[in-house]
CSV table of C-alpha atoms in Angstrom, one decimal:
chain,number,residue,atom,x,y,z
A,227,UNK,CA,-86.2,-129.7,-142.1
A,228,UNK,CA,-82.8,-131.6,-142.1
A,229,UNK,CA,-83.8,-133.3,-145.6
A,230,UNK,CA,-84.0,-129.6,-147.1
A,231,UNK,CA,-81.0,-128.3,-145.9
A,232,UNK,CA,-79.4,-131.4,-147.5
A,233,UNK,CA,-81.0,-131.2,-150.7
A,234,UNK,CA,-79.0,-127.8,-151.4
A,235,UNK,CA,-75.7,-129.7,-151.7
A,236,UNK,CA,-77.4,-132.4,-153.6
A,237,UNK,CA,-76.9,-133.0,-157.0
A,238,UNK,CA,-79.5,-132.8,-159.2
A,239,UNK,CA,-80.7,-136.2,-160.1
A,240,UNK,CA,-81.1,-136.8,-156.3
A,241,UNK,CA,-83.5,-133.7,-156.3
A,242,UNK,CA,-85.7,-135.0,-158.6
A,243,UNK,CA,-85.8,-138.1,-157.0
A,244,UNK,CA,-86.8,-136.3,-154.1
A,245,UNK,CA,-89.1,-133.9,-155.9
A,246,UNK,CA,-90.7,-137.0,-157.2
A,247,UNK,CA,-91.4,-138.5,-153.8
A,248,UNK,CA,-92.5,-135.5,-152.6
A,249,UNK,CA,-95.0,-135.3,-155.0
A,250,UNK,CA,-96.1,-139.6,-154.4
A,251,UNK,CA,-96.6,-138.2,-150.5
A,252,UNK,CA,-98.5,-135.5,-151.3
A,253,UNK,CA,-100.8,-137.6,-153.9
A,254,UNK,CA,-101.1,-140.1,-151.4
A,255,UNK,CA,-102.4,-137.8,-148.5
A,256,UNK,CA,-104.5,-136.1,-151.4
A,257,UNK,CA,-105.9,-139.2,-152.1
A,258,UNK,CA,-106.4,-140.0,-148.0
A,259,UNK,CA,-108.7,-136.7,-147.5
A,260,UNK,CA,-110.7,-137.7,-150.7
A,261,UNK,CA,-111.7,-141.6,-148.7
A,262,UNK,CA,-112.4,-139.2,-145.7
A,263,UNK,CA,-114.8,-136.9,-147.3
A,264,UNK,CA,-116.5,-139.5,-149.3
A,265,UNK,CA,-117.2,-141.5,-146.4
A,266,UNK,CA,-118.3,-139.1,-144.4
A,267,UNK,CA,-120.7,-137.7,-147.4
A,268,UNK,CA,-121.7,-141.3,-147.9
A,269,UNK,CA,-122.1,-142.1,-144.1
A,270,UNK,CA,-124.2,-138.7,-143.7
A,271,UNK,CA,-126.4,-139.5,-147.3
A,272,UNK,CA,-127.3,-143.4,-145.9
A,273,UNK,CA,-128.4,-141.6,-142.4
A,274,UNK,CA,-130.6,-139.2,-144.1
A,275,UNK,CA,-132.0,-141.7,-146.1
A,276,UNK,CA,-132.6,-143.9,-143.2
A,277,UNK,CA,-134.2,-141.1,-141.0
A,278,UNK,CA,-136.7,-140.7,-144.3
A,279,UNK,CA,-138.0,-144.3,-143.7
């Protein structure tokens, strides 16, 4: 909360910058939710396959 209220002041490069790291975090927990999901799929697909045998 305290970063937003400073970014008001800021000038504008330093938003970018800020915009731009934003955006990194929020590709990078994107990307962390993706490795969950496939591993679960991927864990649940090598069970099922398993429990076929």
């Amino acid at each position: 909360m305290l970063e937003k209220v400073a970014i008001r002041g800021a000038p504008r490069a330093k938003i970018n910058g800020y915009g731009l790291a934003v955006r990194l975090e929020q590709l990078k927990l994107q990307l962390q939710i993706m490795l969950q999901i496939s591993t679960m799929l991927y864990s649940w697909v090598w069970r099922h396959s398993q429990n076929q045998r």
